[in-house]
Coordinates of C-alpha atoms in Angstrom, one line a residue:
M1 CA 14.5 -0.3 73.8
E2 CA 16.7 2.7 74.6
R3 CA 19.2 1.5 72.0
W4 CA 16.4 1.2 69.4
R5 CA 15.3 4.8 70.1
R6 CA 18.9 6.1 69.8
A7 CA 19.4 4.2 66.5
R8 CA 16.1 5.5 65.1
G9 CA 17.0 9.0 66.1
W10 CA 20.4 8.8 64.5
C11 CA 18.9 7.5 61.2
M12 CA 16.3 10.3 61.1
A13 CA 18.7 13.0 61.7
K14 CA 20.0 15.1 58.7
G15 CA 18.8 12.6 56.0
R16 CA 20.8 9.7 57.5
C17 CA 17.7 7.4 56.8
Q18 CA 18.0 8.0 53.1
F19 CA 21.7 7.3 53.2
V20 CA 21.2 4.0 55.0
L21 CA 18.5 2.8 52.6
T22 CA 20.7 3.7 49.6
V23 CA 23.7 1.8 51.0
A24 CA 21.4 -1.2 51.7
M25 CA 20.0 -1.2 48.2
V26 CA 23.4 -0.9 46.5
T27 CA 24.7 -3.8 48.6
L28 CA 21.7 -5.9 47.8
L29 CA 21.9 -5.3 44.0
T30 CA 25.7 -5.9 44.0
G31 CA 25.1 -9.2 45.7
L32 CA 22.4 -10.2 43.2
C33 CA 24.6 -9.4 40.2
C34 CA 27.5 -11.4 41.6
A35 CA 25.2 -14.4 42.2
L36 CA 23.9 -14.3 38.6
A37 CA 27.4 -14.0 37.2
M38 CA 28.5 -17.1 39.2
A39 CA 25.4 -19.2 38.6
P40 CA 25.6 -22.0 36.0
K41 CA 24.1 -21.3 32.6
W42 CA 21.4 -24.0 33.0
A43 CA 20.1 -22.3 36.0
L44 CA 19.5 -19.0 34.2
P45 CA 16.3 -18.2 32.3
K46 CA 16.9 -18.0 28.5
I47 CA 16.9 -14.4 27.4
R48 CA 16.0 -14.0 23.7
A49 CA 16.9 -10.9 21.6
A50 CA 13.8 -9.0 20.5
Q51 CA 12.8 -10.3 17.1
E52 CA 11.4 -8.2 14.3
A53 CA 7.7 -9.0 13.8
S54 CA 6.9 -11.0 10.7
T55 CA 5.7 -8.7 8.0
E56 CA 3.6 -11.5 6.5
S57 CA 1.8 -12.0 9.8
L58 CA 0.9 -8.3 9.8
G59 CA -0.4 -8.5 6.3
Q60 CA 2.3 -6.1 5.1
A61 CA 4.3 -6.5 1.8
P62 CA 7.3 -8.8 2.3
A63 CA 10.5 -6.7 2.2
D64 CA 12.5 -9.3 0.3
D65 CA 10.4 -9.2 -2.9
P66 CA 12.4 -7.1 -5.4
R67 CA 9.3 -6.2 -7.4
L68 CA 8.2 -4.0 -4.5
A69 CA 11.3 -1.7 -4.6
A70 CA 9.8 0.5 -7.3
V71 CA 6.4 0.9 -5.6
R72 CA 7.1 0.8 -1.9
R73 CA 8.1 4.4 -1.7
T74 CA 4.8 5.4 -3.4
L75 CA 2.6 3.1 -1.4
E76 CA 3.9 3.7 2.2
P77 CA 2.7 7.3 2.5
F78 CA -0.8 6.2 1.9
G79 CA -1.0 3.8 4.8
P80 CA -0.1 0.2 5.8
I81 CA 0.6 -2.2 3.0
E82 CA -1.0 -5.6 2.6
S83 CA 0.1 -8.3 0.1
I84 CA -1.0 -11.7 -1.1
R85 CA 1.5 -14.0 -2.8
V86 CA 0.1 -16.1 -5.6
P87 CA 2.3 -19.1 -6.4
G88 CA 2.8 -20.0 -10.1
D89 CA 3.1 -23.4 -11.8
D90 CA 6.9 -22.9 -12.2
A91 CA 7.5 -21.8 -8.6
T92 CA 7.3 -18.1 -9.6
A93 CA 4.9 -16.0 -7.6
S94 CA 2.7 -13.1 -8.5
L95 CA 2.1 -10.5 -5.9
V96 CA -1.1 -8.5 -5.3
V97 CA -0.5 -5.4 -3.2
G98 CA -2.6 -2.7 -1.7
H99 CA -4.0 -1.2 1.6
P100 CA -6.2 -2.8 4.2
G101 CA -9.3 -0.8 3.0
H102 CA -9.1 -2.7 -0.3
R103 CA -8.6 -6.2 1.1
A104 CA -11.7 -7.6 -0.7
D105 CA -10.4 -6.4 -4.1
L106 CA -7.0 -7.9 -3.4
E107 CA -8.5 -11.3 -2.6
V108 CA -10.6 -11.2 -5.8
L109 CA -7.6 -10.4 -7.9
A110 CA -5.4 -12.9 -6.2
G111 CA -8.0 -15.6 -6.7
E112 CA -8.2 -14.9 -10.4
L113 CA -4.5 -14.6 -11.2
P114 CA -3.7 -18.4 -11.7
A115 CA -6.6 -18.9 -14.2
A116 CA -5.9 -15.6 -15.9
T117 CA -2.2 -16.4 -16.3
A118 CA -2.9 -19.9 -17.7
A119 CA -5.5 -18.6 -20.2
I120 CA -3.3 -15.8 -21.5
T121 CA -0.4 -18.2 -21.9
E122 CA -2.6 -20.6 -23.8
L123 CA -3.5 -17.9 -26.3
W124 CA -0.3 -15.9 -26.4
G125 CA 2.3 -18.6 -25.7
P126 CA 4.8 -19.1 -22.8
N127 CA 7.3 -16.5 -23.8
W128 CA 6.5 -14.0 -21.0
A129 CA 7.1 -13.9 -17.3
Q130 CA 3.8 -15.7 -16.4
S131 CA 3.7 -13.7 -13.2
A132 CA 2.8 -10.2 -12.3
L133 CA 2.8 -7.4 -9.7
V134 CA -0.8 -6.2 -9.3
V135 CA -1.4 -3.0 -7.2
V136 CA -4.6 -1.5 -6.0
A137 CA -4.3 2.3 -5.3
A138 CA -5.9 3.9 -2.3
T139 CA -6.4 7.4 -3.8
P140 CA -6.4 9.1 -7.2
S141 CA -3.1 10.7 -6.5
E142 CA -1.5 7.3 -5.6
F143 CA -3.0 5.8 -8.8
A144 CA -1.5 8.5 -10.9
A145 CA 1.9 8.1 -9.2
L146 CA 1.9 4.3 -9.7
V147 CA 1.2 4.6 -13.4
R148 CA 3.7 7.5 -13.7
A149 CA 1.0 9.9 -15.0
G150 CA 1.8 13.6 -14.8
A151 CA -1.7 14.4 -13.5
E152 CA -4.5 12.4 -12.0
M153 CA -5.9 9.8 -14.3
P154 CA -9.3 10.3 -16.0
G155 CA -12.1 9.0 -13.8
E156 CA -13.2 6.4 -16.4
V157 CA -9.9 4.6 -16.2
A158 CA -10.3 1.7 -13.8
A159 CA -6.9 0.1 -14.4
A160 CA -3.7 0.5 -16.4
S161 CA -0.4 -1.4 -17.0
V162 CA 3.0 0.1 -16.9
S163 CA 6.6 -0.9 -17.5
D164 CA 10.0 0.7 -17.5
P165 CA 11.3 2.2 -20.8
F166 CA 12.7 -0.6 -22.9
V167 CA 13.8 -1.7 -26.3
R168 CA 11.2 -3.8 -28.2
G169 CA 12.2 -7.4 -28.2
R170 CA 13.9 -7.4 -24.8
Q171 CA 12.1 -8.5 -21.6
P172 CA 10.5 -5.4 -20.0
T173 CA 11.3 -4.6 -16.4
G174 CA 9.2 -2.7 -13.8
Q175 CA 5.9 -4.1 -15.1
R176 CA 2.8 -3.9 -13.0
V177 CA -0.9 -3.7 -13.3
V178 CA -2.5 -0.9 -11.3
F179 CA -6.2 -0.6 -10.3
S180 CA -7.8 2.6 -9.4
P181 CA -9.1 3.2 -5.9
D182 CA -12.8 2.9 -6.9
A183 CA -12.4 0.0 -9.4
G184 CA -13.9 -2.5 -6.9
R185 CA -16.9 -0.2 -6.3
R186 CA -17.5 0.4 -10.0
L187 CA -17.1 -3.1 -11.1
S188 CA -18.5 -6.4 -10.0
P189 CA -16.1 -9.2 -9.0
D190 CA -16.5 -10.6 -12.5
G191 CA -15.7 -7.2 -14.0
L192 CA -12.5 -7.0 -11.9
R193 CA -11.5 -10.4 -13.2
T194 CA -12.1 -9.5 -16.8
L195 CA -10.2 -6.2 -16.4
L196 CA -7.3 -8.1 -14.8
R197 CA -7.1 -10.4 -17.8
H198 CA -7.2 -7.4 -20.2
E199 CA -4.3 -5.7 -18.4
L200 CA -2.3 -8.9 -17.9
T201 CA -2.5 -9.4 -21.7
H202 CA -0.8 -6.1 -22.2
I203 CA 1.9 -7.3 -19.7
A204 CA 2.4 -10.6 -21.7
A205 CA 2.6 -8.9 -25.1
R206 CA 4.6 -5.8 -24.0
A207 CA 8.0 -7.1 -25.2
E208 CA 6.7 -7.4 -28.7
T209 CA 4.6 -4.2 -28.7
A210 CA 6.0 -0.9 -30.1
D211 CA 4.8 2.4 -28.8
G212 CA 2.4 3.9 -31.3
A213 CA 1.2 0.6 -32.8
P214 CA -2.5 0.6 -33.8
Q215 CA -4.7 0.8 -30.8
W216 CA -7.5 -1.1 -32.4
M217 CA -5.2 -4.1 -32.5
L218 CA -3.6 -3.7 -29.1
E219 CA -6.8 -3.0 -27.2
G220 CA -9.0 -5.3 -29.2
F221 CA -6.6 -8.2 -28.6
A222 CA -6.5 -7.5 -24.9
E223 CA -10.3 -7.4 -24.8
Y224 CA -10.5 -10.6 -26.8
A225 CA -8.1 -12.3 -24.3
A226 CA -10.1 -10.9 -21.4
H227 CA -13.4 -12.4 -22.5
R228 CA -12.1 -15.5 -24.2
G229 CA -13.6 -18.8 -22.9
R230 CA -15.6 -17.0 -20.1
G231 CA -19.1 -17.5 -21.6
H232 CA -19.7 -13.8 -22.2
H233 CA -22.0 -13.1 -25.1
F234 CA -21.7 -10.4 -27.8
A235 CA -24.3 -8.2 -26.3
E236 CA -22.6 -8.4 -22.9
I237 CA -19.2 -7.6 -24.2
A238 CA -20.2 -4.9 -26.7
P239 CA -23.6 -3.4 -25.6
T240 CA -22.9 0.0 -27.2
V241 CA -22.1 -1.6 -30.6
N242 CA -25.0 -4.0 -30.2
A243 CA -27.4 -1.0 -29.6
A244 CA -26.0 0.7 -32.7
L245 CA -26.5 -2.4 -34.8
H246 CA -30.1 -2.6 -33.6
A247 CA -30.5 1.0 -34.8
G248 CA -29.1 0.1 -38.2
T249 CA -25.7 1.8 -37.6
L250 CA -22.4 0.1 -38.5
P251 CA -18.9 1.4 -37.9
G252 CA -17.5 2.9 -41.1
D253 CA -13.9 1.9 -40.3
L254 CA -11.7 0.5 -37.7
P255 CA -11.5 2.9 -34.7
Q256 CA -8.7 5.4 -34.9
D257 CA -6.2 5.8 -32.0
T258 CA -7.8 9.1 -30.9
A259 CA -11.1 7.4 -30.3
F260 CA -9.7 5.4 -27.3
A261 CA -10.0 8.4 -25.0
G262 CA -12.9 10.5 -23.9
A263 CA -16.5 10.0 -24.8
S264 CA -15.8 7.7 -27.7
A265 CA -13.6 5.3 -25.7
V266 CA -16.4 2.8 -24.8
A267 CA -17.5 2.3 -28.4
A268 CA -13.8 2.2 -29.6
Y269 CA -12.9 -0.6 -27.2
E270 CA -16.0 -2.6 -28.1
E271 CA -15.4 -2.2 -31.9
A272 CA -11.8 -3.2 -31.4
W273 CA -12.9 -6.3 -29.6
T274 CA -15.3 -7.2 -32.4
A275 CA -12.5 -6.9 -35.0
C276 CA -10.4 -9.4 -33.1
A277 CA -13.3 -11.7 -32.4
F278 CA -14.1 -11.6 -36.1
V279 CA -10.5 -12.6 -37.0
A280 CA -10.5 -15.4 -34.5
E281 CA -13.8 -16.8 -35.7
K282 CA -13.3 -16.5 -39.5
Y283 CA -9.6 -17.4 -39.5
D284 CA -8.3 -18.8 -36.2
E285 CA -6.6 -17.7 -33.0
T286 CA -3.1 -18.6 -34.3
R287 CA -3.5 -16.0 -37.1
L288 CA -5.0 -13.5 -34.7
V289 CA -1.9 -13.7 -32.6
E290 CA 0.3 -13.5 -35.7
L291 CA -1.6 -10.4 -36.8
Y292 CA -1.1 -8.8 -33.4
R293 CA 2.7 -9.5 -33.6
R294 CA 3.0 -8.1 -37.0
L295 CA 0.9 -5.0 -36.5
A296 CA 2.5 -4.3 -33.1
E297 CA 6.0 -4.2 -34.5
Q298 CA 5.8 -0.5 -35.3
R299 CA 3.5 2.4 -36.1
Q300 CA 1.2 1.7 -39.0
D301 CA -0.7 3.6 -41.5
A302 CA -3.5 2.4 -43.9
A303 CA -0.9 1.3 -46.5
S304 CA 1.2 -0.7 -44.0
E305 CA -1.9 -2.2 -42.4
D306 CA -3.0 -3.3 -45.8
R307 CA 0.3 -5.0 -46.5
V308 CA 0.3 -6.8 -43.1
L309 CA -3.3 -8.0 -43.5
R310 CA -2.5 -9.4 -47.0
E311 CA 0.5 -11.2 -45.7
V312 CA -1.2 -12.7 -42.6
L313 CA -4.8 -13.1 -43.7
G314 CA -4.6 -13.0 -47.5
I315 CA -7.0 -10.0 -47.7
G316 CA -6.5 -6.3 -48.2
R317 CA -7.6 -3.7 -45.7
A318 CA -10.7 -2.5 -47.6
D319 CA -12.0 -6.0 -48.0
F320 CA -11.1 -6.8 -44.4
V321 CA -13.2 -3.9 -43.2
A322 CA -16.0 -4.9 -45.5
D323 CA -16.0 -8.5 -44.2
W324 CA -15.8 -7.3 -40.6
R325 CA -18.9 -5.0 -41.1
S326 CA -20.8 -7.9 -42.7
W327 CA -19.9 -10.1 -39.7
L328 CA -21.1 -7.4 -37.3
S329 CA -24.5 -7.4 -39.0
S330 CA -24.8 -11.1 -38.4
Q331 CA -24.2 -10.6 -34.6
V332 CA -27.3 -8.6 -33.9
V333 CA -29.3 -10.2 -31.0

């Protein structure tokens, strides 16, 4: 007992207890390390290196998709990225990208892409990528950045397609369809699907479309493709035109390019659709596509439009407009 008291007193004096504990701990850890080093490998637990979490499992855009390179820098400041891969018939995949707050819109668009791609290919032909990058913006600023607009897009614009600068006839790069942040709120799911087909048509035809080609043909053809085979009736597709027809008012001419913006835009898009629907019904879709290709080759004026119409449809521009107006009169419901 006396020895124990002496040892205890020695340890407590001048911090000797802390010294003894430190020496004991170092000795214990040294022995443990030596034991681990000498133990056979089968006796040791398997230590795995920390693995990077799967971006797919987090719903984020896969880092290995090259189509994201041009948009990732724009998207990331606006929040986490979600993506849905949509396989194609030829093993190519489309990609629908956005943010968690727009998950419902992403799913609607992803679900429509296979049918939309097949329908546009059936009309236009297979000479296009048959896949797309579709992006849903989170804010007006992000929308403007994704479509490379110098300022925020007008509020009435629900979607737009964009590509890198290119020479007509070559395959465009950097193509994508971008939806505005409120497109899903303004449009029904059916409206989103229709708008996707419209913009996807612009993607398909872009390689053969010159800047400045007649908007009545470019937008009318995209509208025709968007509604084709979907059971939409004249009054559903062109309610403004239908109302004007009921009031006894017919368009005097094909809509001018300037009419596709501002207050006149709704009527211009509807009139353009009617012109293309008229060509498809009176002639056929093959000649409608041919008319698009010819008119989209370059900027046109009334004289060059007249020449193309004669070569493709066998009728001059004045007679074409007259026949179109007569066809419109027969569509009143």
